[in-house]
Structures are given as C-alpha cells and as structure tokens.
PDB file of C-alpha atoms in Angstrom:
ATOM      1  CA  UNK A   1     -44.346  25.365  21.591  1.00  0.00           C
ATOM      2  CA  UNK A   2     -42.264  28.024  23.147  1.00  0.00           C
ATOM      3  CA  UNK A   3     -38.866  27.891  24.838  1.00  0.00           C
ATOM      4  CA  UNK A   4     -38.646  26.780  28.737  1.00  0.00           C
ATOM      5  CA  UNK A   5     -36.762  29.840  29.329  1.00  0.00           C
ATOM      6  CA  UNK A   6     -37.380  33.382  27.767  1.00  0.00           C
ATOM      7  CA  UNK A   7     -35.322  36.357  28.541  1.00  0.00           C
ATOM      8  CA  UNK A   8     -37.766  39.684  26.874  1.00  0.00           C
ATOM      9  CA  UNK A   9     -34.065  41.375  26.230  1.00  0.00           C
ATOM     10  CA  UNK A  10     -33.024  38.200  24.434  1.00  0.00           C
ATOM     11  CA  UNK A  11     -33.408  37.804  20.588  1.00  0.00           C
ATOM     12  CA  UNK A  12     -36.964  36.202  19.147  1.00  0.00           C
ATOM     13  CA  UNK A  13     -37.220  32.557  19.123  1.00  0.00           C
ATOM     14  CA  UNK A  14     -36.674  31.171  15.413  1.00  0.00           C
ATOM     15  CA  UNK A  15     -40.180  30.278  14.626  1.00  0.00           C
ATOM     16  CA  UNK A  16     -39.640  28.294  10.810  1.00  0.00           C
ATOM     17  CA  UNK A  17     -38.185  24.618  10.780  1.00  0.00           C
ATOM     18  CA  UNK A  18     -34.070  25.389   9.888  1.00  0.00           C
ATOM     19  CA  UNK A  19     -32.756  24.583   6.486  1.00  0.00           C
ATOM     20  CA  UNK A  20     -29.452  22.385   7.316  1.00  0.00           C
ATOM     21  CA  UNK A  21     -27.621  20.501   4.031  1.00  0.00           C
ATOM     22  CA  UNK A  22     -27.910  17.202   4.064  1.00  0.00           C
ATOM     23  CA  UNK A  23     -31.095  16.820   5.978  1.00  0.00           C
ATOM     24  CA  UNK A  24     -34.771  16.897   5.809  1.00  0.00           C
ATOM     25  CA  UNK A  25     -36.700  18.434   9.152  1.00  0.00           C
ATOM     26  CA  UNK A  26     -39.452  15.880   9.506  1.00  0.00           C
ATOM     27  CA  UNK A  27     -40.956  17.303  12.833  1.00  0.00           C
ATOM     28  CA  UNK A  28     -40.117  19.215  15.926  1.00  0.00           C
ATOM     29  CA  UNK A  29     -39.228  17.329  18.910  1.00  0.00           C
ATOM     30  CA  UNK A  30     -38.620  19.356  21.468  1.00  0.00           C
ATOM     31  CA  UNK A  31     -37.583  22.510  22.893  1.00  0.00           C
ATOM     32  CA  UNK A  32     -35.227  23.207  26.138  1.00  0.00           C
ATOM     33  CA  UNK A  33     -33.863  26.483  27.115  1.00  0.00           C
ATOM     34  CA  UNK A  34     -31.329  26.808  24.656  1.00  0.00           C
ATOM     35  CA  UNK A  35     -32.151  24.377  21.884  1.00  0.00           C
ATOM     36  CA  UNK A  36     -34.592  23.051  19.654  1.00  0.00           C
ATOM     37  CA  UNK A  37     -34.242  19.033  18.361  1.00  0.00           C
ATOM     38  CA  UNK A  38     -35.808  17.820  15.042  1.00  0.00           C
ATOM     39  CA  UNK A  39     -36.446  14.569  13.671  1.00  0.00           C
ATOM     40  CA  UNK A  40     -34.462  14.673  10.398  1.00  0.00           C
ATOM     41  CA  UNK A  41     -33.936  12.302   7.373  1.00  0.00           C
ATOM     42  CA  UNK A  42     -29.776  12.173   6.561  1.00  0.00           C
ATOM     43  CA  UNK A  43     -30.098  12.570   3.132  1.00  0.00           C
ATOM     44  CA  UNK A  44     -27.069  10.621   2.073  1.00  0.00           C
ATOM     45  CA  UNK A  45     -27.401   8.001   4.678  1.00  0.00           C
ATOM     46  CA  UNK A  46     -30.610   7.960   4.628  1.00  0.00           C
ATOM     47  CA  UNK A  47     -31.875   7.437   8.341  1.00  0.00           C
ATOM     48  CA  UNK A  48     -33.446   8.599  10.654  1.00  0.00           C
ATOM     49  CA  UNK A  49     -31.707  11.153  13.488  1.00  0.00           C
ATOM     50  CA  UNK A  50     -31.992  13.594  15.741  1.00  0.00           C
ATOM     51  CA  UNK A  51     -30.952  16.700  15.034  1.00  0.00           C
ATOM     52  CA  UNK A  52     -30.447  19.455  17.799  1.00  0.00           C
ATOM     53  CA  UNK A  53     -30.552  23.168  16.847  1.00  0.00           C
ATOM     54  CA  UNK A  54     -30.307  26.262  19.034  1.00  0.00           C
ATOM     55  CA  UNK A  55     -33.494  27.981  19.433  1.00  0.00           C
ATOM     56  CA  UNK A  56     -32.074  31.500  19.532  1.00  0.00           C
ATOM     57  CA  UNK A  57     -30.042  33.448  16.686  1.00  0.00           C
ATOM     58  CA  UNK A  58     -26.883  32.701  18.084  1.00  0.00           C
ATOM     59  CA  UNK A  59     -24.583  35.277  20.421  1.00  0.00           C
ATOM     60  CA  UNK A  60     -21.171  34.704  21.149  1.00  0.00           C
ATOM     61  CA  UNK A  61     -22.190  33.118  24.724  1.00  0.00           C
ATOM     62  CA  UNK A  62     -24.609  30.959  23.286  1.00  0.00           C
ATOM     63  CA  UNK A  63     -21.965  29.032  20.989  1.00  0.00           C
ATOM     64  CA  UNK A  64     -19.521  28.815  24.085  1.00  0.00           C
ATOM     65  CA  UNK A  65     -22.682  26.950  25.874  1.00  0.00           C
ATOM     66  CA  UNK A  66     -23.110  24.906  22.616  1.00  0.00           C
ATOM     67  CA  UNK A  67     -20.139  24.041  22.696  1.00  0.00           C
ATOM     68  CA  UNK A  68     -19.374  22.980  26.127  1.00  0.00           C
ATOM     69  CA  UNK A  69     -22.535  20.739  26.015  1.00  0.00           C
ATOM     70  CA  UNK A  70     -21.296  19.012  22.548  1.00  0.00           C
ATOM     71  CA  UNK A  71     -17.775  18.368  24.392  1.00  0.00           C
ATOM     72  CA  UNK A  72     -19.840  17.092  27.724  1.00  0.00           C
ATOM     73  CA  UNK A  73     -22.061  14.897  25.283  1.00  0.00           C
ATOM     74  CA  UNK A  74     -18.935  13.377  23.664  1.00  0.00           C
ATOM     75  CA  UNK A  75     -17.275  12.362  26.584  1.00  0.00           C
ATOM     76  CA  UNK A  76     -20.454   9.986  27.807  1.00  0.00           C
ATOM     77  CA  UNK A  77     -19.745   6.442  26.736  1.00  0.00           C
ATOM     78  CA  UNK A  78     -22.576   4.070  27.174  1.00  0.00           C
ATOM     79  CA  UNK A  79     -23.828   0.982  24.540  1.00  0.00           C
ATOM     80  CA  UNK A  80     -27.022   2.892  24.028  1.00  0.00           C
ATOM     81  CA  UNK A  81     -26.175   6.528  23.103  1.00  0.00           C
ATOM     82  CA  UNK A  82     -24.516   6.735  19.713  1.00  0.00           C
ATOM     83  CA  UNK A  83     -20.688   8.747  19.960  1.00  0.00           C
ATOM     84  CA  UNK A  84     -21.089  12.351  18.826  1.00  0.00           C
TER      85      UNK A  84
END
C-alpha cells in the first residue's frame, strides 16, 4: 500500500506499523494522503478502535492539517460516530 498522494521532495512514507502506548497495531486499514489508520487493541480498555496516524514524519504544516481535521472531526455530532 502506498499513499494516494506522493510529493518526491516530501519525506519517505513510514513503512513499520507505529509503536503508540497503550495500544496494540493489529492491522493496517487504510491509507489517505496524509494519514495512515490501524486497527488497534486499547490496552487498558481493552477494545477494539481505530487508530489514525500520519503517514509522513511530521513537518510543521502537516500538524496544522492534523489538527484542523481533529477540530473538524470533533465538531460532527451524529448517534453513529463516537465524539473525539
């Protein structure tokens, strides 16, 4: 699997699975231009989640998109998408 979007100039996709405390990568998911989502076991909850990752080392730009999708993301309100 390879990122939807690849800019040569940009930094090398992160090819291993992430180490994040607290969670176990079970498998890839998917990949979008910016991001990379995992199935992941909460370790202290223990359930299953998503868990989204960006897919490039990140550069100042790339947290400010982060970011601005995390804060678009926690504005939706809808029975069937959790709260972030």
């Amino acid at each position: 699997l390879t990122p939807t979007q690849f800019d040569a100039a940009a930094r090398p996709p992160l090819e291993a699975r992430p180490r994040v405390p607290g969670y176990d990568i079970v498998a890839e998911l998917g990949r979008g231009g910016m991001g990379v989502v995992y199935q992941a076991t909460d370790t202290i909850l223990r359930r299953t989640v998503a868990l989204k990752t960006l897919a490039y080392l990140p550069a100042a730009d790339s947290r400010a998109r982060f970011a601005r999708e995390a804060e678009a993301i926690a504005a939706l309100d809808h029975p069937h998408i959790v709260p972030v």
